[in-house]
Amino acid sequence: MNIDHSKPLEYSTEQNRLNILGFWIFLGAEIMLFGTLFASFFTLVDRIGSGPAGEEIFEMGPVLLETFFLLTSSFVIGLVVHAMRIGNKKAMITFFVITLLLGLGFLFLEINEFMTYYHEGATLQTSAFTSILFTTLGTHGAHVTLGIFWGTFIIIQVARRGFTPETANKTFIFSLYWHFLDVVWIFIFTFIYLKGMTGV
Amino acid sequence: MKTTRSIFVCFILSAFLTGCDLVVLDPKGPQAETQADVIWLSIGIMSVIVLVVCAILVYVLVKYRDSKLPKDYEPPYIEGNHIVETIIVAVPVLIVIFFSVVTIITNNKVEATPEKYKGQDPLIVYASSSNWKWHFSYPEYNIETVNYLYLPTKRPLEFKLYSYGPITSFWIPQLGGQKYAMSDMVTTLHLAADDVAAMEGRNANFSGEGFAENTFYVETMKQVEFKKWVRDVKGRAAPITEKTFNKLLKPGHLGQLTYTGTHLGFSPPPMEHSGQPNDEHMSDSDAKGKHLDHPHSHE
Amino acid sequence: MGYFSRFMVPHASPAIYASMVAIAVTMFLLVVGLTYFKKWIYLWSEWLTTVDHKRIGIMYLISALLMLFRGGVDALMMRAQLAVPENKLLASQHYNEVFSAHGVIMIMFMAMPYIIGFMNFVVPLQIGARDVAFPRLNAISFWLFFMGAMLFNLSFVIGGSPDAGWSSYFPLAGNEFSPSVGTNFYMISLQIAGIGTLMTGINFMTTILKMRAPGMTSMRMPMFTWSIFVTSVIIIFAFPVFTVALLMGALDRLAFTKFFTITDGGMDMLWANLFWVWGHPEVYILILPAFGLFSEIIPTFSKRNIYGYKSMVASMIIISLYSFMVWTHHFFTMGQQAYVNSIFSITTMVIAIPTGIKIFNWLFTMWRGRIRFTVPMLYSLAFIPLFTIGGVTGVMLAMSAADYQYHNTQFLVAHFHNVIIPGVVYAVLGASTYYWPKMFGFTLNERIGKMAFWVLNVGFCLAFFPMYITGLDGQVRRMYTYSADTGFGPWNFVSTIGSALMALSYVLIVYMIYYSIRHSPREGASSDPWDARTLEWATHSPVPEYNFAIIPEVNSREPFWDAKYKGLSIFKGEYNKIHMPNNTGAPFIMSCLFFVFGFSLVFSMWYVAGAALIGIFVCMAQRSFQIDHGHYIPLEGVKETEANYGGGSDK
């Protein structure tokens, strides 16, 4: 394994550079995935059948809190990469744990929100609108869930093995993933919740 | 290669010879005529392209085949040639521009009331499909038929299409091209008939087990005849009720049926872009549709 | 019994029972054979666990050939049913299942793996790399594709086949009108195979961007590699759309959501749009690599460099962009306004321009060349006129006013077979002969190959040209029967004869492979039997595990040609130890779990599905914690292998 010490650890081997490029390309595919979900959402948003419309079920409070959690976690994952670059393992792990806890908090709120919708009569099966709403939010939520497991694995590996080209590479790629989920959430927040609540 | 080409030539020839018999190229109305013209025009230009490609191919194959060349012939390295490349871009571009103009003009033609008959009020017919039948409502005359259409000649026809099931496609090739009938939107198809004729129409879009037999009979007649038929129906046919209609909707095939009244009142067509397609309320009325004897019965 | 009744085939016929028996017998013989010849360990350690792009490529090709058989039998059944009017051979429901399976199998499980197989085998060799960027991911791609294909094929003996066509339009494909589990198989097996394809796209885009041999600038890349690069980009942007569409379709069927239903706001047109936003680029995912293969074969057998390299590359890029802007032409008749149809008409016709440029460039490549009529070249030569016919009929279909008359008819069926068969199938058959010596070290029998080609060619023309005529005469597609007074009978009979000839050519091709394995000379086989031009021919045949003992250096577009005839050296430097990735069974095991997951979803067996899903995650976790640095082939090993091949790999 050739390690190029002039580059940051996560870029230091050929395989690492391939992994990062490959992941960027994967994110390109993810953009298409969420783009399709958004396009479908806009197509179906007014097709509420006999069920409720967005403005009848959306609540600003929890959504703002979710947004806060996710945005903060995205900032903290930036700190993780920074701590890794300066070689501070303890800070890195601490920040990483905070990131994932914020992610968990987000998930908790989102599940709660889903329960509320469910009790208000907006289920996956109510109308085309609720179907696409739950599917779009659920796809994002599933990504966050997967990310929490993945992040946990990386934390364990960093704790055990320290900063190696592999663990650094994984951490960096994870941070890309996490930032990406944050960006998707900003779109969800703006175009699903805000637009839905204000009816603009 | 020779066999391929000779087979192809045979097919082209036979296509030309039988061309007049093919329903799509045997139009009985202005829309189908426009479409047939486009088809002939494109077949013509496209044949020239195919012939040019084949000619170059044959020339190259004859001239530069290994066995015909001197032993010491070494093919040159040729990067490309700007003039040649400009030509092979420019000619297709010109053809595409020409076709674009044709397509824009003809699209607007087939999507509008035929010019020939522009002055008149169109006859509006609601054509809805259910597995595997067609229901035709004539709101102007307040009658409804199943699986057959009588149409007046020399009057614009406007079909409002929708479906009580899978996507279907309403197609009377000799009057004009098809259009989809769907459950959540009404589509409009503009047609007209020039002459008196009997022809077949069908659902062209696969819709399940009974698809192959999902056809209907079409007859165009002079406007006087058509009015006579309408009066005849009004005198003889039973009224359509919600109950009868719901029975008709059940999957299966039916013969040709005729009713007075239309289903548009109790089972309205879907609104454009509404989330709520027509709901199918059941009613208790039990009047029954009566079969009309038909000289052109198809089943 | 209640629980197991879900596995019954709802519309069983003797043919299906016979297939069940045939499948059981084949499986049994396979197991007995493997045990008797003690090949289990060989199978596991050399194939099931391999991460070698060449072996994965070969496995793709074998799967494709098998699926060609399955899809071909479906085609023959359809042709037999339509041969004469009012035929009673197949019932309507059975016919619907057959054509649905035929479409899905031929596109997704025959053409795709054929293309991806060559992509795998050829691209790393052409760019002078030792493997792809992510060899293990590549194995996952293959096994996911394979399991998806198996799951789909299982449908006709367990639970029932999909019966809503390969485009599976809703609401026809919804629970109300398609109550059997068939469409569940469609949604889930394509999803599994599609994930594999998406990862292939990512893998090859990275590989081509990052792993080219030193000196191979983008404008020195071989044409096939260029085509695969463009194809990968299309895959990456098109497949996620399909993923979402399939997810919605599966949810509608399994979780009773309301995406495409008739009630509660569902929108059937959304499926059609999503399907074709993926479906049209998919067509180019198939045809661009085929173009790439022809662009390798034609220069080789004309002894000329490719004419107009830059315009060839530009055409492919333009085609890839436009492939995303034409999807509406699949439903001009859905009620859009005239101007919408006009726009999509024009974008569709515009694609003809770059395609035309490519056709002329191939012709000019042969001009002043030295043309040898080998089997791969014959396929390429037949491709040019036949594909031109398919292409110009495509332009005819693109004119939406006229499309109202062509749509849903046999004219359309003739058109797309006329582009896909001479385009894709001829390309992969030609390339199979072309690359066979590189894969296995001996050439395929030329005489039988030419026979198969001619039979196929005549068969193709007889099978599909009559459809143009019956289409214009009003014969719609997917119609299981027609009456005698329609006049379709004679033309359809000719089609059926053509399809029988195509079947005969398949038999000949299989026989050619069998005959060549038995009789083709192995001794003295050249590593460059065609006097070719690109890097894949610079290494030995069959290719050693590490592809190139010394990574080649590239100074031109045709490095191997220049090495042979201009004396430029491409292999500089000394042998060294070579780093290779480790074999692993995880991709196979994980894909098996995907199979179980998919199968249990099809039948709504939630607990099994949950358990399989956990298993999949365990596999991923195992990968995350695994430390895998690959292994080195020692210098002695490299030297020994090279010596066995007889000296250096340069010439």
XYZ file of N, CA and C in Angstrom, chain B residues 1-5 7-8 11 14-15 18 21-25 32 35 38-39 42-43 46 49-50 52-54 56-57 59-61 64-67 69-81 84-85 88-89 92-93 96 99-100 102-104 106-108 110-111 131 164-167 169 171 173-174 176-180 182-185 187 189 202-213 275-277, chain C residues 92-93 96 99 163-165 169-172 177 262-269 302-309 311 330-331 333-336 338 341-342 345-346 349-350 353 357 359-361 363-364 366-373 381-382 384-386 388-389 392 395-396 398-409 453-454 457-458 461-462 465-466 469 471-474 476-481 491 494 557-558:
612
model
N -25.046 -10.136 -47.602
C -25.554 -8.774 -47.691
C -26.579 -8.653 -48.816
N -26.306 -9.353 -49.924
C -27.200 -9.179 -51.070
C -28.598 -9.667 -50.747
N -28.642 -10.835 -50.078
C -29.969 -11.355 -49.740
C -30.716 -10.359 -48.880
N -29.989 -9.808 -47.883
C -30.627 -8.861 -46.985
C -31.282 -7.758 -47.783
N -30.466 -7.233 -48.710
C -30.964 -6.074 -49.437
C -32.117 -6.451 -50.354
N -34.209 -8.821 -49.967
C -35.408 -9.016 -49.155
C -36.013 -7.668 -48.820
N -35.121 -6.742 -48.453
C -35.607 -5.422 -48.075
C -36.335 -4.755 -49.234
N -39.676 -6.059 -49.721
C -40.631 -5.562 -48.740
C -41.088 -4.157 -49.068
N -43.433 -4.384 -51.958
C -44.745 -4.909 -51.605
C -45.498 -3.923 -50.725
N -44.735 -3.173 -49.924
C -45.380 -2.173 -49.079
C -46.036 -1.115 -49.963
N -49.094 -2.687 -51.716
C -50.258 -2.907 -50.864
C -50.631 -1.648 -50.106
N -54.035 -0.476 -49.578
C -54.958 -1.306 -48.823
C -54.761 -1.167 -47.318
N -53.623 -0.662 -46.893
C -53.366 -0.592 -45.458
C -54.266 0.471 -44.844
N -54.903 0.125 -43.731
C -55.937 1.030 -43.203
C -55.396 2.417 -42.898
N -54.187 2.478 -42.354
C -53.664 3.782 -41.966
C -53.435 4.665 -43.195
N -53.130 4.020 -44.317
C -52.861 4.778 -45.538
C -54.099 4.857 -46.431
N -56.879 11.774 -40.642
C -56.146 10.590 -41.114
C -55.412 10.910 -42.405
N -52.254 12.675 -41.571
C -51.279 11.720 -41.042
C -50.719 10.824 -42.135
N -48.118 12.746 -43.986
C -46.848 12.792 -43.258
C -46.107 11.464 -43.404
N -46.863 10.382 -43.291
C -46.228 9.059 -43.360
C -45.597 8.842 -44.732
N -42.504 11.025 -45.112
C -41.326 10.549 -44.374
C -40.800 9.243 -44.957
N -41.709 8.386 -45.425
C -41.206 7.154 -46.065
C -40.338 7.528 -47.258
N -36.982 9.147 -46.090
C -36.193 8.158 -45.363
C -35.649 7.082 -46.303
N -32.477 8.296 -47.707
C -31.354 8.174 -46.766
C -30.835 6.740 -46.730
N -31.777 5.794 -46.612
C -31.363 4.391 -46.545
C -30.601 4.019 -47.823
N -28.882 5.978 -49.811
C -27.558 6.606 -49.832
C -26.586 5.809 -48.971
N -27.035 5.458 -47.756
C -26.161 4.686 -46.867
C -25.793 3.358 -47.515
N -26.806 2.675 -48.086
C -26.524 1.381 -48.708
C -25.569 1.544 -49.889
N -23.239 3.868 -50.395
C -21.865 4.082 -49.926
C -21.286 2.763 -49.416
N -22.115 2.033 -48.657
C -21.634 0.769 -48.089
C -21.212 -0.191 -49.199
N -20.379 0.462 -52.286
C -19.200 0.990 -52.975
C -17.929 0.654 -52.193
N -17.973 0.948 -50.898
C -16.788 0.728 -50.067
C -16.445 -0.761 -49.998
N -17.482 -1.584 -49.845
C -17.226 -3.018 -49.711
C -16.669 -3.609 -51.002
N -12.892 -1.792 -51.502
C -11.795 -1.948 -50.537
C -11.788 -3.290 -49.844
N -12.352 -4.315 -50.508
C -12.283 -5.629 -49.864
C -10.872 -6.176 -50.029
N -10.482 -6.882 -48.981
C -9.128 -7.419 -48.872
C -8.706 -8.154 -50.140
N -9.614 -9.027 -50.647
C -9.222 -9.903 -51.756
C -9.003 -9.130 -53.054
N -7.685 -6.036 -53.266
C -6.636 -5.020 -53.188
C -5.269 -5.622 -53.475
N -4.351 -4.825 -54.036
C -2.982 -5.318 -54.221
C -2.366 -5.693 -52.878
N -1.460 -6.676 -52.912
C -0.911 -7.219 -51.668
C -0.211 -6.166 -50.826
N 0.422 -5.191 -51.505
C 1.225 -4.236 -50.748
C 0.424 -2.990 -50.349
N -0.901 -3.030 -50.584
C -1.687 -1.839 -50.235
C -1.778 -1.677 -48.724
N -1.354 -0.538 -48.231
C -1.458 -0.252 -46.797
C -2.453 0.879 -46.592
N -3.536 0.617 -45.847
C -4.509 1.695 -45.634
C -3.854 2.894 -44.952
N -4.211 4.102 -45.368
C -3.602 5.290 -44.776
C -4.202 5.616 -43.409
N -3.522 6.464 -42.669
C -4.067 6.991 -41.417
C -4.820 8.271 -41.756
N -6.117 8.301 -41.493
C -6.898 9.510 -41.793
C -7.607 9.959 -40.530
N -7.272 11.144 -40.103
C -7.848 11.661 -38.873
C -9.318 12.042 -39.081
N -9.607 12.647 -40.220
C -10.955 13.139 -40.494
C -10.828 14.245 -41.497
N -11.952 14.740 -41.933
C -11.910 15.790 -42.927
C -13.030 16.760 -42.616
N -15.956 16.956 -45.179
C -16.829 15.786 -45.129
C -17.672 15.811 -43.864
N -17.020 16.121 -42.748
C -17.757 16.098 -41.485
C -18.823 17.181 -41.449
N -21.747 15.759 -43.416
C -22.557 14.741 -42.752
C -23.282 15.288 -41.532
N -22.895 16.478 -41.083
C -23.702 17.118 -40.039
C -24.788 17.961 -40.689
N -28.095 16.052 -42.384
C -29.103 15.630 -41.404
C -29.764 16.809 -40.692
N -28.975 17.861 -40.421
C -29.573 19.016 -39.737
C -30.674 19.604 -40.607
N -33.689 17.403 -40.503
C -34.405 17.510 -39.234
C -35.158 18.837 -39.160
N -38.242 18.418 -41.207
C -39.237 17.606 -40.513
C -39.818 18.319 -39.299
N -38.995 19.151 -38.658
C -39.503 19.883 -37.503
C -40.633 20.801 -37.928
N -42.527 20.430 -40.545
C -43.670 19.586 -40.882
C -44.387 19.138 -39.607
N -43.589 18.734 -38.622
C -44.217 18.164 -37.420
C -44.988 19.246 -36.652
N -44.441 20.453 -36.600
C -45.161 21.513 -35.872
C -46.481 21.807 -36.571
N -48.241 19.889 -38.631
C -49.213 18.803 -38.585
C -49.715 18.551 -37.164
N -48.857 18.771 -36.169
C -49.332 18.619 -34.789
C -50.487 19.553 -34.520
N -50.319 20.787 -34.953
C -51.383 21.748 -34.700
C -52.631 21.396 -35.504
N -53.651 18.227 -36.321
C -54.395 17.102 -35.754
C -54.925 17.407 -34.354
N -54.398 18.431 -33.739
C -54.881 18.796 -32.403
C -55.946 19.888 -32.467
N -63.284 -2.313 -18.775
C -62.773 -3.612 -19.236
C -63.872 -4.436 -19.878
N -62.673 3.860 -17.228
C -63.088 3.351 -15.913
C -62.147 2.257 -15.434
N -60.958 2.204 -15.973
C -60.042 1.137 -15.587
C -58.660 1.473 -16.096
N -57.959 0.481 -16.631
C -56.604 0.719 -17.121
C -56.589 1.760 -18.247
N -55.404 2.247 -18.536
C -55.251 3.177 -19.649
C -55.593 2.450 -20.948
N -56.573 3.151 -25.334
C -56.298 4.106 -26.392
C -57.369 3.994 -27.466
N -58.915 4.402 -30.898
C -58.282 4.481 -32.217
C -59.224 4.031 -33.315
N -58.393 4.021 -37.034
C -57.271 4.376 -37.920
C -57.691 5.134 -39.172
N -58.853 4.816 -39.720
C -59.195 5.473 -40.983
C -59.716 6.886 -40.786
N -58.383 8.806 -38.086
C -57.267 9.548 -37.514
C -56.597 8.756 -36.417
N -55.489 9.304 -35.930
C -54.697 8.583 -34.943
C -55.386 8.462 -33.608
N -54.688 7.743 -32.705
C -55.299 7.393 -31.431
C -54.990 8.406 -30.334
N -55.707 8.250 -29.236
C -55.366 9.003 -28.032
C -55.773 8.198 -26.813
N -55.035 8.416 -25.685
C -55.300 7.623 -24.490
C -56.594 8.040 -23.807
N -57.914 7.782 -19.943
C -57.354 7.476 -18.622
C -58.360 7.792 -17.536
N -58.094 7.285 -16.347
C -59.104 7.389 -15.296
C -59.099 8.733 -14.591
N -58.016 9.494 -14.690
C -58.012 10.719 -13.896
C -57.922 11.983 -14.733
N -58.229 11.872 -16.011
C -58.123 13.055 -16.861
C -58.898 12.794 -18.141
N -59.158 13.410 -22.075
C -58.374 13.873 -23.217
C -59.327 14.117 -24.391
N -59.889 14.272 -28.587
C -59.402 13.875 -29.899
C -60.308 14.487 -30.957
N -60.744 0.507 -32.322
C -60.398 -0.384 -31.232
C -59.636 0.339 -30.137
N -59.481 -0.382 -29.047
C -58.551 0.063 -28.031
C -57.181 -0.427 -28.457
N -56.235 0.492 -28.569
C -54.907 0.110 -29.055
C -53.927 -0.123 -27.917
N -54.293 0.242 -26.700
C -53.341 0.132 -25.601
C -53.669 -1.074 -24.736
N -52.687 -1.932 -24.528
C -52.882 -3.179 -23.796
C -53.578 -2.934 -22.458
N -54.657 -3.662 -22.230
C -55.437 -3.409 -21.020
C -55.863 -4.688 -20.337
N -55.132 -5.771 -20.571
C -55.436 -6.978 -19.832
C -56.038 -8.073 -20.701
N -56.658 -9.028 -20.023
C -57.031 -10.282 -20.658
C -57.911 -10.109 -21.889
N -58.878 -9.203 -21.838
C -59.828 -9.097 -22.945
C -59.422 -8.088 -23.991
N -58.155 -7.715 -23.989
C -57.687 -6.607 -24.836
C -57.898 -6.860 -26.330
N -57.576 -8.072 -26.777
C -57.604 -8.329 -28.221
C -58.991 -8.082 -28.808
N -60.033 -8.406 -28.037
C -61.395 -8.274 -28.562
C -62.000 -6.918 -28.222
N -57.980 15.705 -8.101
C -57.526 14.529 -7.389
C -58.632 13.508 -7.264
N -59.862 13.946 -7.514
C -61.001 13.080 -7.277
C -61.646 12.648 -8.567
N -61.352 11.459 -9.037
C -62.072 11.001 -10.213
C -63.507 10.680 -9.813
N -55.301 -16.027 -23.677
C -54.950 -14.610 -23.587
C -54.038 -14.312 -22.397
N -54.459 -14.797 -21.216
C -53.677 -14.503 -20.012
C -52.247 -15.032 -20.139
N -50.241 -12.880 -22.427
C -49.853 -11.627 -21.774
C -48.630 -11.830 -20.880
N -45.459 -12.263 -23.219
C -44.813 -11.079 -23.807
C -44.251 -10.159 -22.734
N -48.022 -9.770 -15.787
C -48.845 -9.847 -16.996
C -49.254 -8.466 -17.503
N -48.485 -7.431 -17.146
C -48.894 -6.081 -17.543
C -47.914 -5.466 -18.542
N -47.170 -6.284 -19.232
C -46.224 -5.744 -20.205
C -44.923 -5.345 -19.544
N -47.597 -0.600 -17.071
C -48.378 0.613 -16.811
C -49.416 0.390 -15.719
N -49.491 1.341 -14.810
C -50.593 1.358 -13.854
C -51.746 2.087 -14.522
N -52.978 1.873 -14.090
C -53.462 0.981 -13.034
C -53.540 -0.492 -13.442
N -53.238 -0.811 -14.698
C -53.300 -2.218 -15.101
C -52.416 -3.092 -14.209
N -56.321 -4.721 -11.020
C -56.396 -5.354 -12.336
C -55.344 -6.434 -12.533
N -56.598 4.325 -9.054
C -57.665 5.092 -9.703
C -58.316 6.015 -8.684
N -58.340 5.587 -7.418
C -59.017 6.391 -6.394
C -58.007 7.176 -5.553
N -58.515 8.029 -4.702
C -57.726 8.741 -3.689
C -56.563 9.553 -4.252
N -56.731 10.069 -5.437
C -55.723 10.991 -5.960
C -54.584 10.340 -6.702
N -54.581 9.007 -6.826
C -53.494 8.333 -7.549
C -53.407 8.797 -8.991
N -52.237 8.703 -9.561
C -52.023 9.274 -10.889
C -51.292 8.274 -11.771
N -52.045 7.655 -12.676
C -51.424 6.642 -13.540
C -50.345 7.241 -14.441
N -50.527 8.513 -14.818
C -49.565 9.124 -15.746
C -48.189 9.309 -15.108
N -10.837 -3.231 -40.965
C -10.592 -2.399 -42.136
C -9.132 -1.973 -42.168
N -8.387 -2.395 -41.137
C -6.982 -1.986 -41.014
C -6.831 -0.482 -41.081
N -7.772 0.239 -40.487
C -7.716 1.684 -40.539
C -8.030 2.220 -39.154
N -7.524 3.417 -38.873
C -7.943 4.065 -37.634
C -9.376 4.530 -37.785
N -10.062 4.745 -36.652
C -11.458 5.187 -36.722
C -11.501 6.584 -37.329
N -12.464 6.766 -38.246
C -12.585 8.063 -38.909
C -13.334 9.027 -37.995
N -12.856 10.255 -37.913
C -13.588 11.295 -37.168
C -13.720 11.000 -35.687
N -12.612 10.627 -35.039
C -12.631 10.270 -33.613
C -13.380 11.299 -32.774
N -15.532 13.603 -33.596
C -16.969 13.717 -33.824
C -17.694 12.489 -33.279
N -42.696 8.539 -25.886
C -43.298 7.220 -25.685
C -44.791 7.322 -25.441
N -45.283 8.532 -25.196
C -46.737 8.685 -25.036
C -47.201 10.027 -25.576
N -49.555 10.320 -27.261
C -51.014 10.249 -27.301
C -51.649 10.379 -25.924
N -50.893 10.929 -24.958
C -51.446 10.992 -23.610
C -52.209 12.288 -23.371
N -52.345 13.105 -24.384
C -53.198 14.281 -24.239
C -52.465 15.570 -23.938
N -51.146 15.591 -24.168
C -50.449 16.869 -24.024
C -50.885 17.808 -25.136
N -50.354 20.434 -28.305
C -49.593 20.259 -29.541
C -48.162 20.762 -29.393
N -45.904 18.234 -27.633
C -45.538 17.150 -28.556
C -44.528 17.623 -29.585
N -44.693 18.863 -30.054
C -43.752 19.373 -31.061
C -42.343 19.428 -30.486
N -41.019 15.983 -30.207
C -40.764 15.483 -31.566
C -39.401 15.939 -32.035
N -39.148 17.222 -31.835
C -37.914 17.786 -32.374
C -36.706 17.248 -31.615
N -35.984 13.873 -32.921
C -35.382 13.818 -34.251
C -33.932 14.289 -34.217
N -33.642 15.208 -33.292
C -32.273 15.718 -33.205
C -31.292 14.576 -32.929
N -29.283 13.087 -35.682
C -28.109 13.749 -36.283
C -26.808 13.126 -35.785
N -24.118 10.828 -37.913
C -22.678 11.106 -37.990
C -21.892 9.830 -37.732
N -22.870 6.713 -38.158
C -23.011 5.778 -39.289
C -22.025 6.173 -40.399
N -21.987 7.468 -40.736
C -21.102 7.897 -41.820
C -19.637 7.711 -41.433
N -19.318 7.960 -40.170
C -17.936 7.758 -39.745
C -17.506 6.308 -39.881
N -18.704 4.250 -42.074
C -18.524 4.023 -43.517
C -17.171 4.568 -43.975
N -16.820 5.765 -43.489
C -15.566 6.373 -43.925
C -14.357 5.694 -43.287
N -14.142 2.501 -43.208
C -13.864 1.398 -44.128
C -13.293 1.909 -45.444
N -13.634 3.134 -45.781
C -13.172 3.733 -47.028
C -11.645 3.789 -47.031
N -11.053 3.337 -48.122
C -9.599 3.241 -48.278
C -8.960 2.299 -47.261
N -9.800 1.461 -46.671
C -9.246 0.472 -45.751
C -8.949 -0.831 -46.482
N -8.833 -1.887 -45.694
C -8.565 -3.205 -46.270
C -9.497 -4.157 -45.537
N -10.677 -4.382 -46.150
C -11.778 -4.990 -45.412
C -11.707 -6.510 -45.455
N -11.707 -7.110 -44.264
C -11.721 -8.567 -44.156
C -13.086 -9.008 -43.651
N -13.698 -9.978 -44.328
C -15.058 -10.378 -43.958
C -15.039 -11.492 -42.927
N -21.163 -5.130 -40.593
C -21.599 -4.670 -41.911
C -23.113 -4.772 -42.059
N -23.692 -5.835 -41.502
C -25.150 -5.962 -41.564
C -25.810 -4.920 -40.678
N -24.987 -1.851 -40.273
C -25.092 -0.494 -40.819
C -26.399 -0.272 -41.589
N -26.717 -1.075 -42.614
C -27.992 -0.790 -43.297
C -29.212 -1.084 -42.430
N -29.162 -2.189 -41.666
C -30.352 -2.549 -40.890
C -30.627 -1.522 -39.802
N -29.748 1.536 -39.921
C -30.216 2.755 -40.566
C -31.720 2.691 -40.797
N -32.192 1.512 -41.221
C -33.641 1.378 -41.401
C -34.356 1.579 -40.062
N -34.242 5.350 -39.234
C -35.137 6.247 -39.964
C -36.595 5.988 -39.605
N -37.207 8.071 -36.732
C -37.530 9.468 -37.060
C -38.985 9.573 -37.490
N -39.451 8.569 -38.238
C -40.869 8.587 -38.625
C -41.763 8.579 -37.395
N -41.020 9.636 -34.571
C -40.830 10.851 -33.776
C -41.777 11.964 -34.196
N -42.315 11.865 -35.409
C -43.229 12.927 -35.846
C -44.582 12.662 -35.222
N -44.910 13.436 -34.200
C -45.990 12.992 -33.320
C -47.338 12.905 -34.014
N -47.581 13.759 -35.012
C -48.881 13.659 -35.683
C -49.038 12.270 -36.282
N -47.972 11.788 -36.916
C -48.035 10.463 -37.512
C -47.961 9.382 -36.441
N -47.294 9.711 -35.332
C -47.167 8.702 -34.266
C -48.526 8.296 -33.717
N -49.507 9.200 -33.813
C -50.859 8.821 -33.369
C -51.331 7.574 -34.111
N -50.797 7.396 -35.323
C -51.163 6.209 -36.093
C -50.223 5.026 -35.860
N -48.946 5.303 -35.571
C -48.001 4.192 -35.370
C -48.082 3.633 -33.955
N -48.434 4.510 -33.016
C -48.323 4.157 -31.604
C -49.066 2.865 -31.299
N -48.444 2.037 -30.449
C -49.069 0.789 -30.005
C -49.296 -0.214 -31.118
N -48.724 0.004 -32.297
C -48.945 -0.977 -33.356
C -47.687 -1.801 -33.578
N -24.586 -16.372 -38.737
C -24.835 -14.981 -39.086
C -25.856 -14.866 -40.206
N -25.665 -15.641 -41.270
C -26.586 -15.513 -42.406
C -27.990 -15.949 -42.045
N -29.522 -13.258 -39.994
C -29.818 -12.071 -40.776
C -31.095 -12.234 -41.593
N -31.194 -13.365 -42.282
C -32.402 -13.617 -43.069
C -33.605 -13.737 -42.138
N -34.793 -10.301 -40.944
C -35.535 -9.530 -41.949
C -36.934 -10.099 -42.137
N -37.032 -11.428 -42.209
C -38.342 -12.048 -42.399
C -39.238 -11.815 -41.191
N -39.614 -7.203 -40.801
C -40.099 -6.273 -41.823
C -41.610 -6.384 -42.062
N -42.191 -7.612 -42.025
C -43.655 -7.660 -42.213
C -44.411 -6.878 -41.151
N -45.576 -3.520 -42.051
C -46.751 -3.487 -42.923
C -48.018 -3.745 -42.113
N -48.453 -3.280 -39.081
C -48.668 -2.130 -38.197
C -49.450 -1.044 -38.904
N -49.033 -0.734 -40.113
C -49.763 0.285 -40.878
C -51.152 -0.203 -41.263
N -51.333 -1.517 -41.176
C -52.656 -2.052 -41.477
C -53.506 -2.164 -40.211
N -52.992 -1.659 -39.109
C -53.824 -1.603 -37.911
C -53.663 -2.754 -36.936
N -52.417 -4.053 -33.760
C -51.802 -3.487 -32.570
C -50.916 -4.520 -31.904
N -49.991 -4.037 -31.093
C -49.096 -4.941 -30.394
C -49.829 -5.591 -29.221
N -49.270 -6.638 -28.693
C -49.766 -7.295 -27.479
C -51.157 -7.891 -27.648
N -51.538 -8.138 -28.919
C -52.848 -8.683 -29.194
C -52.658 -10.172 -29.386
N -53.315 -11.006 -28.575
C -52.950 -12.424 -28.603
C -53.556 -13.157 -29.779
N -54.565 -12.551 -30.400
C -55.123 -13.212 -31.576
C -55.754 -12.183 -32.494
N -48.762 -12.206 -43.460
C -47.583 -11.476 -42.970
C -47.084 -12.064 -41.660
N -45.180 -15.213 -42.195
C -43.799 -14.949 -42.613
C -42.946 -14.602 -41.386
N -3.471 7.208 -29.815
C -4.805 6.625 -29.707
C -4.789 5.127 -29.915
N -3.821 4.648 -30.677
C -3.791 3.221 -30.976
C -2.448 2.668 -30.555
